[in-house]
XYZ file of C-alpha atoms in Angstrom:
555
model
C -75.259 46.495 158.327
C -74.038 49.354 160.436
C -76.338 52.114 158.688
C -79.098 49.866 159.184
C -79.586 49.736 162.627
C -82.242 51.687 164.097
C -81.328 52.942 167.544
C -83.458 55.756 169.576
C -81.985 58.461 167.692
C -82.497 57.282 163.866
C -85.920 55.362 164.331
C -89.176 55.941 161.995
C -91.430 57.694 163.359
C -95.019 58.595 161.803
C -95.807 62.326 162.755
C -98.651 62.621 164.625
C -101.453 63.524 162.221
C -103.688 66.098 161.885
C -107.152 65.591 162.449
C -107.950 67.033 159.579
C -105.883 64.913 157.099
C -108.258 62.071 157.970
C -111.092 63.637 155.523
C -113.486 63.921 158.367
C -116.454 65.978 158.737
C -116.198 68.439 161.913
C -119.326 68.954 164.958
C -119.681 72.206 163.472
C -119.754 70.809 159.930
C -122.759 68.084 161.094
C -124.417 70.668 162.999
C -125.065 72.722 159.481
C -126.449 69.150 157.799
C -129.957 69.846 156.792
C -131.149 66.296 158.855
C -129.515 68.167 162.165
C -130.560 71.747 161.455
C -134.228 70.379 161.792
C -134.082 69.288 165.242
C -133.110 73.001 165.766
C -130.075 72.602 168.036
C -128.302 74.908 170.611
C -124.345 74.264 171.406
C -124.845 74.478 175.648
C -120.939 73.597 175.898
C -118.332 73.861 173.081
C -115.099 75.474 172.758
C -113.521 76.564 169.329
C -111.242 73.570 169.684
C -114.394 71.199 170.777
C -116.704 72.377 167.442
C -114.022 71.611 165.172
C -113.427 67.919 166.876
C -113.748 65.800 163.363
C -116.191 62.946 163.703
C -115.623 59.685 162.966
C -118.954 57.807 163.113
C -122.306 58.875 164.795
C -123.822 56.514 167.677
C -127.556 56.089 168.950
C -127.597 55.334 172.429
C -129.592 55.869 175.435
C -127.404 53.198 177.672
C -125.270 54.344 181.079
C -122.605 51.941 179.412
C -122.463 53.163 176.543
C -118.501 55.039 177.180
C -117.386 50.847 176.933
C -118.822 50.697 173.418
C -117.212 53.209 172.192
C -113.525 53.515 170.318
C -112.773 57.510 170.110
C -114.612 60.171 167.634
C -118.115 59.003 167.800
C -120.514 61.545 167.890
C -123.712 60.355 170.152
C -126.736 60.968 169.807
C -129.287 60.311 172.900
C -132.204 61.114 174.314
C -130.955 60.296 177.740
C -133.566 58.001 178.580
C -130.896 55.279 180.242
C -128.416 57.563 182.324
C -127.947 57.578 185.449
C -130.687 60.174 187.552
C -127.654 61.158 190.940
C -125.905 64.084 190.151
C -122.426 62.688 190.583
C -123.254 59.334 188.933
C -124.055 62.043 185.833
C -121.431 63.772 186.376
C -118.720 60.562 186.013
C -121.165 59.208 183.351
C -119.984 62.597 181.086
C -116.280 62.009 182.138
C -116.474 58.678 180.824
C -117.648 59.705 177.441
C -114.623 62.354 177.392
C -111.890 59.657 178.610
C -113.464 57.407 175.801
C -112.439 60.098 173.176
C -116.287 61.007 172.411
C -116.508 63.545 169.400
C -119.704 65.200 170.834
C -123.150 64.847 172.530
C -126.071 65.385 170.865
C -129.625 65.136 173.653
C -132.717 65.165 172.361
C -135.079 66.968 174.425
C -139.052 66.000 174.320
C -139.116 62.293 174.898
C -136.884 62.066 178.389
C -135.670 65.259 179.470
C -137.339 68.769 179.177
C -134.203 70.666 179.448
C -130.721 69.642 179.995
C -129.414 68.669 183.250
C -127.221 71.770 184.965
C -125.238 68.999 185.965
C -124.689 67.670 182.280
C -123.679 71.026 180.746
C -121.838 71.824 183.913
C -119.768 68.987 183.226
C -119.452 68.860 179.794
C -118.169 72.365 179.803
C -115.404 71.304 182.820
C -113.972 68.710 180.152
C -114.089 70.590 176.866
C -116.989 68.138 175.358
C -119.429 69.763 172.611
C -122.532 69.440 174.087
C -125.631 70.087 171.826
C -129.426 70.168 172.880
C -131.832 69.688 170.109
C -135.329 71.303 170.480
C -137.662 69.412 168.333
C -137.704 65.965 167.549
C -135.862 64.250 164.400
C -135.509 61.071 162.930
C -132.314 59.219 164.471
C -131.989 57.223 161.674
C -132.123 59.799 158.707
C -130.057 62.087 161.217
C -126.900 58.857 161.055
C -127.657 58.221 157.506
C -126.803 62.004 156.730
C -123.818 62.086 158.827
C -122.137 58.568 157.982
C -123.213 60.127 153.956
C -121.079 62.759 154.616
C -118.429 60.960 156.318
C -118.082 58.250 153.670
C -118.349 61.388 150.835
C -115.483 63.288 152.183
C -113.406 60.098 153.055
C -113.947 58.607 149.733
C -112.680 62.192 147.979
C -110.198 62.089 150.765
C -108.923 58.560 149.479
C -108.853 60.130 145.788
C -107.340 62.976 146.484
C -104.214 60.764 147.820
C -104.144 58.623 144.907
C -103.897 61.852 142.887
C -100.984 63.249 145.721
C -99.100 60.026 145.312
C -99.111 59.401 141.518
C -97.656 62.667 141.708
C -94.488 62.774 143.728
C -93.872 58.991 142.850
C -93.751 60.337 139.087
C -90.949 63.250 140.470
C -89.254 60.451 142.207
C -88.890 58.122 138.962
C -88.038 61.215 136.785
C -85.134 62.018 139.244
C -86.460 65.426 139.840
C -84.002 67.557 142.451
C -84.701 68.459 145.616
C -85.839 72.178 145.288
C -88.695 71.609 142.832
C -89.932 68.721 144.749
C -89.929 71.150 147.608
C -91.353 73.777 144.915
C -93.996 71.265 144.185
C -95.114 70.470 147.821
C -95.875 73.788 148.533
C -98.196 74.337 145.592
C -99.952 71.793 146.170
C -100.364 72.608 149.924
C -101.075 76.203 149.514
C -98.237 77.017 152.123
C -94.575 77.544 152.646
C -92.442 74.497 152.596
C -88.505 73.920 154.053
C -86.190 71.283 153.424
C -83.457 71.020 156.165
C -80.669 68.890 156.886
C -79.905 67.018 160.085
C -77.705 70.017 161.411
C -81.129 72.642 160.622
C -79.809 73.929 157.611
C -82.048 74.905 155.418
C -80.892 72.892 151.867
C -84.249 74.228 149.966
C -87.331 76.351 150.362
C -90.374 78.132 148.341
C -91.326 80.514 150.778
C -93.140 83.915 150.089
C -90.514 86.618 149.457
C -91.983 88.663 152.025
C -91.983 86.235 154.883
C -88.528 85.296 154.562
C -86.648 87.488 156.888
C -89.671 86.785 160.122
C -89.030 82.858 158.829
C -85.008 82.334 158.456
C -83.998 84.475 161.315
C -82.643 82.346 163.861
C -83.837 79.502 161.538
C -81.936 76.805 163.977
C -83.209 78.328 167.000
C -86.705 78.373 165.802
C -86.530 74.459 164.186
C -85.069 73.452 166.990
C -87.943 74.478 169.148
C -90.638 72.817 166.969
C -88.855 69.798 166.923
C -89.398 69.876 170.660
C -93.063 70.514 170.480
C -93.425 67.686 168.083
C -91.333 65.423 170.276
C -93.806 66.407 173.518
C -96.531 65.384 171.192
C -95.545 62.047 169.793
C -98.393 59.744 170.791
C -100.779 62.663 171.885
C -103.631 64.388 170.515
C -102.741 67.706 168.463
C -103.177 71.148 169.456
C -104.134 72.544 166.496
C -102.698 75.757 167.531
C -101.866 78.569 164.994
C -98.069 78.644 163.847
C -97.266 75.061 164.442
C -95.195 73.690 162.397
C -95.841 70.091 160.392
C -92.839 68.388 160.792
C -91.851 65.080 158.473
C -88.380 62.932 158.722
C -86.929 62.358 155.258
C -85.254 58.762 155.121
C -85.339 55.318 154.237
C -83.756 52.076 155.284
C -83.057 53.381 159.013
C -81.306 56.410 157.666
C -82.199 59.664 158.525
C -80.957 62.441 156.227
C -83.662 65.973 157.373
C -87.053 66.987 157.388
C -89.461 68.101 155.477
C -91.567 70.833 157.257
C -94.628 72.608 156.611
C -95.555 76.179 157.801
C -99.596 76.479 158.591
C -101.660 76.660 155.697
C -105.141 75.723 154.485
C -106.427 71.846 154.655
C -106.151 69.963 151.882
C -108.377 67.073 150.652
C -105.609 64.112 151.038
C -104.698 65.602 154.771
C -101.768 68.030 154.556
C -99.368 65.396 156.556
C -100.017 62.697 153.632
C -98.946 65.122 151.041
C -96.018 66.164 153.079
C -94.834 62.328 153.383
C -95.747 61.680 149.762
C -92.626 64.797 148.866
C -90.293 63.427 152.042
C -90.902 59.758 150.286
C -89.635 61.202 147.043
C -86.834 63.108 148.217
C -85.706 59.597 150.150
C -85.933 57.522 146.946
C -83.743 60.221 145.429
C -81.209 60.067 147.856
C -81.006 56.843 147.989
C -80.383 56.685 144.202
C -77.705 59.533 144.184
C -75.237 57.134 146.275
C -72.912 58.665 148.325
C -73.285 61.600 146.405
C -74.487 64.891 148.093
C -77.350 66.379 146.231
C -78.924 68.607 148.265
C -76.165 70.293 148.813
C -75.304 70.945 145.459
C -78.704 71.911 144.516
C -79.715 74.285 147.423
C -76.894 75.742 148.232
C -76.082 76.482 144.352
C -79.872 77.352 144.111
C -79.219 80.355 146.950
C -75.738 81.448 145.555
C -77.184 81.829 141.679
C -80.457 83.848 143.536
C -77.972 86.524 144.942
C -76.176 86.979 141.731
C -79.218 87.779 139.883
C -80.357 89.736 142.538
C -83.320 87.288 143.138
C -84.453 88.667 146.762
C -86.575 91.155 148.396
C -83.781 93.064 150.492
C -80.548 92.695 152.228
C -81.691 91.974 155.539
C -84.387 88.690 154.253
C -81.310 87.393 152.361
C -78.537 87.793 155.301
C -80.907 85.455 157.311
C -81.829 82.965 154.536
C -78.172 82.729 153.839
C -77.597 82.117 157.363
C -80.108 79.598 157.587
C -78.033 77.668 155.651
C -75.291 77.567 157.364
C -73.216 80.413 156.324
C -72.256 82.864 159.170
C -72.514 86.482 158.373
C -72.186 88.549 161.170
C -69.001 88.789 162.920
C -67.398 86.600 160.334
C -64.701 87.745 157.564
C -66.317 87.595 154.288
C -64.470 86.851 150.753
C -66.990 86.261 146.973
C -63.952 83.921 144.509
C -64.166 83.202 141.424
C -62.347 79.933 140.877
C -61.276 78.971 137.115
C -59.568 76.325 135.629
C -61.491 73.405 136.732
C -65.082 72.530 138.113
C -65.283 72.143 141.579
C -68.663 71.331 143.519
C -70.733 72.967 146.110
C -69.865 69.994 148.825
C -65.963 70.343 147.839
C -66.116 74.402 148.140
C -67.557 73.642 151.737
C -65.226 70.983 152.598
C -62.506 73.290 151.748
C -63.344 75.811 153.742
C -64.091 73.548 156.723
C -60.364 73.209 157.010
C -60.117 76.618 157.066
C -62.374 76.770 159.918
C -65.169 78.558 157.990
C -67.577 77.445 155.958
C -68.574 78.064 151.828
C -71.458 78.558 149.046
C -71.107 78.391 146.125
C -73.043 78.373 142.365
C -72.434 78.688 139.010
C -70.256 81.653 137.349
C -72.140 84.140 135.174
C -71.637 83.109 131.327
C -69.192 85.834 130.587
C -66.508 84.264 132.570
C -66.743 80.771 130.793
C -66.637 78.134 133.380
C -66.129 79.072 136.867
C -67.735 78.345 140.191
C -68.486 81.671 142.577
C -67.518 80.517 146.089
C -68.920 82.824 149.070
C -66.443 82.075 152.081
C -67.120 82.779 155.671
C -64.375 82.524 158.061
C -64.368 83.165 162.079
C -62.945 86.877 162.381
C -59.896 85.132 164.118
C -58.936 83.653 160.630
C -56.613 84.983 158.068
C -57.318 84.419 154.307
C -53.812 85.326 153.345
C -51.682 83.627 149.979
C -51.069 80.475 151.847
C -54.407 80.371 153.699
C -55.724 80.939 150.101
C -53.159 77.966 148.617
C -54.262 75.979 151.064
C -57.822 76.194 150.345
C -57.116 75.190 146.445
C -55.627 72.246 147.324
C -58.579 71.037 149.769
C -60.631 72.085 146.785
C -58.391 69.751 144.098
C -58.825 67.042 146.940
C -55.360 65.556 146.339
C -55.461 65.915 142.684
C -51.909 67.639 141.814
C -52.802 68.507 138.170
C -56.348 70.060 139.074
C -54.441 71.859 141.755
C -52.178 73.361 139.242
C -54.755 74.222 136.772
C -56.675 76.239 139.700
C -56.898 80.316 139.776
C -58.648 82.033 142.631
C -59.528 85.648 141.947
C -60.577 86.685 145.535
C -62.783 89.787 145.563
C -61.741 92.236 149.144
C -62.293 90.935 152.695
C -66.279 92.310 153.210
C -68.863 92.334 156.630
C -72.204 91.911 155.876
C -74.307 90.770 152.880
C -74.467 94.184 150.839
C -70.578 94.290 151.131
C -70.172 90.306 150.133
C -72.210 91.515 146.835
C -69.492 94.091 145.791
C -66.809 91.587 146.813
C -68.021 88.579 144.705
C -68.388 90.968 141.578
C -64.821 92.485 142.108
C -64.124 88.354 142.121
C -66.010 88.022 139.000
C -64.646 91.446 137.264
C -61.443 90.106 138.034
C -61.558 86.198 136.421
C -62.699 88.414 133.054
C -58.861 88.771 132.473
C -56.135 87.034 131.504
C -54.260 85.517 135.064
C -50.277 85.162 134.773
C -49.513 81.159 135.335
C -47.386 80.322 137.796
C -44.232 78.551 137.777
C -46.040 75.328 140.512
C -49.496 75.383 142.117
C -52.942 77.498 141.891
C -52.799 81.328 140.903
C -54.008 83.669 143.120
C -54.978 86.934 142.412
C -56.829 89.726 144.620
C -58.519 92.758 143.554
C -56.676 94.148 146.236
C -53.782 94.621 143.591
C -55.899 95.719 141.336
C -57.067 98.931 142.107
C -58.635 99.585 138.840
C -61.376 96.481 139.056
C -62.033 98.064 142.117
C -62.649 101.489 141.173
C -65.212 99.912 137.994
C -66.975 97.649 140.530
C -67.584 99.947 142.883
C -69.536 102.715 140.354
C -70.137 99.783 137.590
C -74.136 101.473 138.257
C -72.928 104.791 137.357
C -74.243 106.023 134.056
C -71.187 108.447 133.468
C -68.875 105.452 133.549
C -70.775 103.604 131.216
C -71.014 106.217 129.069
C -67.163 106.553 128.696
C -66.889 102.834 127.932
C -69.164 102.985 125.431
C -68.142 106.284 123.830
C -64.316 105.038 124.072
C -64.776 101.647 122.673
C -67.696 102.114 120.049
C -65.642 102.194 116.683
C -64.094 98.822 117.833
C -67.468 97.105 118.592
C -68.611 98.426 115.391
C -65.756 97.112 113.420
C -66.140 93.850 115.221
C -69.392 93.296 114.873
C -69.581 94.269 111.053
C -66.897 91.659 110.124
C -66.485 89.503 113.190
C -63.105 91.049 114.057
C -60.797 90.884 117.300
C -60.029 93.943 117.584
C -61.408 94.206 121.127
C -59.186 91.116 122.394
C -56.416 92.504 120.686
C -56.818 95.654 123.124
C -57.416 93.779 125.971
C -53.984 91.940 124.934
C -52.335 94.965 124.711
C -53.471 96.831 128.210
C -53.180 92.963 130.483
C -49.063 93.377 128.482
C -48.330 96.945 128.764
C -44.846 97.873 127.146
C -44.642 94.189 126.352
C -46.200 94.160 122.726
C -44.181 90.162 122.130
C -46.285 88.884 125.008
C -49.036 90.637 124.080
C -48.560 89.449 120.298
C -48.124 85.867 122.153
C -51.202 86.315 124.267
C -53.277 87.627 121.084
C -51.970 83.820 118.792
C -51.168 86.687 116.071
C -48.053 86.938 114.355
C -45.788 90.184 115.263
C -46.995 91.647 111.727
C -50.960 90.728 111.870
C -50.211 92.177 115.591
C -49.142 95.294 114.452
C -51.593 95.600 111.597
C -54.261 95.328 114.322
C -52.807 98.282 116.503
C -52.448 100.283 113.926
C -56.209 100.052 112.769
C -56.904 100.337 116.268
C -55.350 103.469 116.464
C -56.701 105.201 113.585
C -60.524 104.019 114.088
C -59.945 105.057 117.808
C -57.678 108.419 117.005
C -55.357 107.719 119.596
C -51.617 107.418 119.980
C -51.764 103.494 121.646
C -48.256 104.887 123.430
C -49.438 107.683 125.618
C -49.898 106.307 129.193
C -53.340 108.261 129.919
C -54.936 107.092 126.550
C -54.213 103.275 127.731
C -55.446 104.055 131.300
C -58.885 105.644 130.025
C -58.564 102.402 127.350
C -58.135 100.025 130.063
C -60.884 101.469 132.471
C -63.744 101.380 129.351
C -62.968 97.797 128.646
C -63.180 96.444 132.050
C -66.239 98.211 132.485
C -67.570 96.880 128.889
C -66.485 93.625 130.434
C -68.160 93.878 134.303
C -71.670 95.453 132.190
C -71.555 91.717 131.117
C -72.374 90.416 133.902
């Protein structure tokens, strides 16, 4: 019963709603009704804000009581026949409309007053209350019937419109769908940029415009933070309606809290933007709730963000750095390492639990094809922090979690120690050029391997773009490919046995499963189709550079 309870901290609370979502006409809109326009009317008093007040009903009444009759968003219509003739009994007579949450005032001029009091528009401008004077007489009652028409119109599509909403994301939520294409989903449908965070404001997902990510996810926490402050101030009071608000949803179920759903400023929508917005949080609850104990968002968004920057799926360095920051991986000032880990699957929440214990914190996503399967892990650590052999043991056995045999089976190829995003890039494909070759096993525990000891994988990542390089690779290796291709040969794995053995040919026979003879038969075809003497030292060098850049062009 413990993650039941519902303290301060973890309650339900309804955001406060946007006038808007409640599918109600606005003064402004009524003042445009044909039945209104008649009466020819002049706004005396009305802010911005006060015009686009939404109106809830429309009231005839020409009684000085009239503020006790009324329950908030009225709009009244009067010819003023009743109120009070002092000045200051006026006066409180408008402030009572305002404190009873009156919509607007409409007078009718002609049958009581000839022009409207100084002291009525006077007041009515003091308390921000649409005030309206209409110059020639109407009908009162075709003037409600139009309004309360348009009212019930717009509610009624309002109603349908949220059927339509929650038939939606209540099919996602039976399907299982994940948590980034729910997201995906909520902002199509509300025409606006959409974040999922967690309870620590990290972003876990978001479908935000490529260009307004870097203004958006730069000091993402800071800037959450704040307008979960703002909402907090406004919890039980009237919105502002000012520009850049956020809409801000809780995402949880059964007195458990797990983030919020938020919604940058965008155009209205029929069903009220905050009812859409709850209909996605409701669906991302019932799918937490089904996934257990087991951490989906963070598999999903984080290996959502890591697969992004391997295919190079973002505007520019500086709109990445902050989105990656925003959730929750330190960049600057922090020592930066891309691994490929092999061997065994790991997850995104394990890769992060690991490198919690290294005081640091982790990404990571799903290995490019050519390397079979493999997890890239993007590792942050304070700059105070080694990551040398045993720091790196260390952090394969938090990844096995205990598990001696998964443990052994690991290999870390860890790409060179980088600072900042572009430089994390080169190190996670040195990573990744590395796993693309054989790794010695070692007598207890996880390999390690750095492309610090490789020079060569170094060299080929760094000018992997260059067409000269490519060029050699191709010219080098092409009779091989050829050969291979035409009758599904192995002569390019016999190769790369040969150059990961050099002046070992048995463990390189061993390495290729090829008997000694088939072995040799191989290099010696290799030789001739190539034209090279497979001893000379240079010709395996320039052999060994074109087939690791064959291999890192496979990206």
């Amino acid at each position: 019963m413990a993650d039941r309870r519902e303290d301060e901290a973890i309650r339900t609370n309804r955001p406060i709603p946007d006038p808007a979502d409640d599918g109600l006409p606005t003064v402004r809109e009524i003042l445009a009704i044909p039945s209104v326009a008649q009466g020819l009317p002049e706004v005396l008093s009305g802010t911005e804000e006060a015009l686009d007040a939404h109106v809830r009903w429309a009231h005839v009444s020409d009684s000085a009581g009239v503020a006790r009759l009324l329950n908030g968003g009225e709009l009244l219509l009067s010819t003023g026949s009743g109120w009070p003739t002092d000045p200051s009994e006026l006066s409180a007579f408008i402030g009572g409309l305002v404190d009873a949450g009156l919509a607007g005032l409409v007078l009718e001029l002609g049958a009581h007053y000839r022009y409207v009091p100084a002291i009525v528009e006077s007041a009515a401008r003091e308390h921000g209350l649409a005030l309206v004077a209409l110059h020639r007489e109407v009908k009162f009652v075709a003037l409600t019937e139009a309004v309360h028409r348009r009212i019930i119109s717009e509610q009624t599509a309002a109603l349908r419109a949220r059927d339509e909403v929650r038939e939606r994301f209540t099919a996602l939520a039976l399907r299982g769908s994940p948590a980034d294409f729910i997201v995906r989903q909520l902002a199509e449908t509300l025409g606006a940029a959409v974040v999922l965070e967690n309870l620590a404001h990290e972003v876990v997902a978001a479908e935000v415009p490529i260009a307004a990510e870097e203004e958006l996810f730069t000091r993402w926490e800071a800037q959450s933070r704040a307008a979960h402050r703002r909402a907090e101030r406004q919890r039980g009071t009237r919105p502002t309606g000012a520009p850049g608000e956020w809409l801000i949803v809780p995402v949880e179920a059964r007195g458990i809290r797990w983030g919020h759903l938020i919604a940058l400023p965008g155009p209205a929508h029929p069903a009220g933007r905050t009812s859409v917005l709850e209909q996605g949080a409701i669906a991302l609850a019932l799918g937490r709730l089904a996934d257990g104990g087991v951490d989906e968002w963070t598999r999903i968004g984080r290996q959502q963000l890591v697969d992004g920057l391997l295919a190079g799926r973002f505007a520019g360095l500086t709109a990445a750095s902050a989105r990656i920051e925003a959730a929750g991986l330190p960049l600057e000032g922090a020592r930066l390492f891309g691994i490929a880990v092999t061997g065994s699957a790991i997850t995104a929440g394990a890769a992060d639990a690991a490198a919690r214990e290294l005081g640091g914190r982790a990404l990571a996503g799903a290995a490019p094809e050519s390397i079979g399967a493999a997890t890239i892990v993007v590792l942050s650590l304070p700059d105070s922090r080694v990551f040398d052999d045993a720091a790196a043991h260390g952090f394969a056995a938090a990844l096995a979690a205990g598990d001696a045999a998964m443990r052994d089976r690991l290999v870390l190829s860890i790409g060179s120690e980088a600072s900042g995003l572009d430089a994390l890039l080169g190190s996670v494909q040195e990573a990744t050029d590395l796993a693309r070759g054989p790794a010695p096993r070692a007598a207890r525990g996880p390999v390690v391997r750095r492309a610090d000891d490789r020079p060569l994988v170094r060299l080929v990542t760094a000018l992997r773009d260059d067409h000269r390089l490519l060029e050699h690779g191709e010219r080098m290796l092409e009779p091989l490919i050829d050969y291979d291709l035409a009758r599904r040969g192995d002569l390019l794995e016999v190769l790369g046995a040969v150059l990961a053995h050099p002046g070992n040919r048995t463990a390189a026979a061993s390495a290729s499963h090829l008997s000694r003879s088939v072995f040799y038969q191989r290099l010696a075809l290799i030789g001739d189709l190539l034209g090279v003497d497979l001893d000379d030292g240079e010709t395996l060098t320039a052999l060994h550079l074109a087939l690791l850049v064959r291999s890192s062009a496979l990206r």
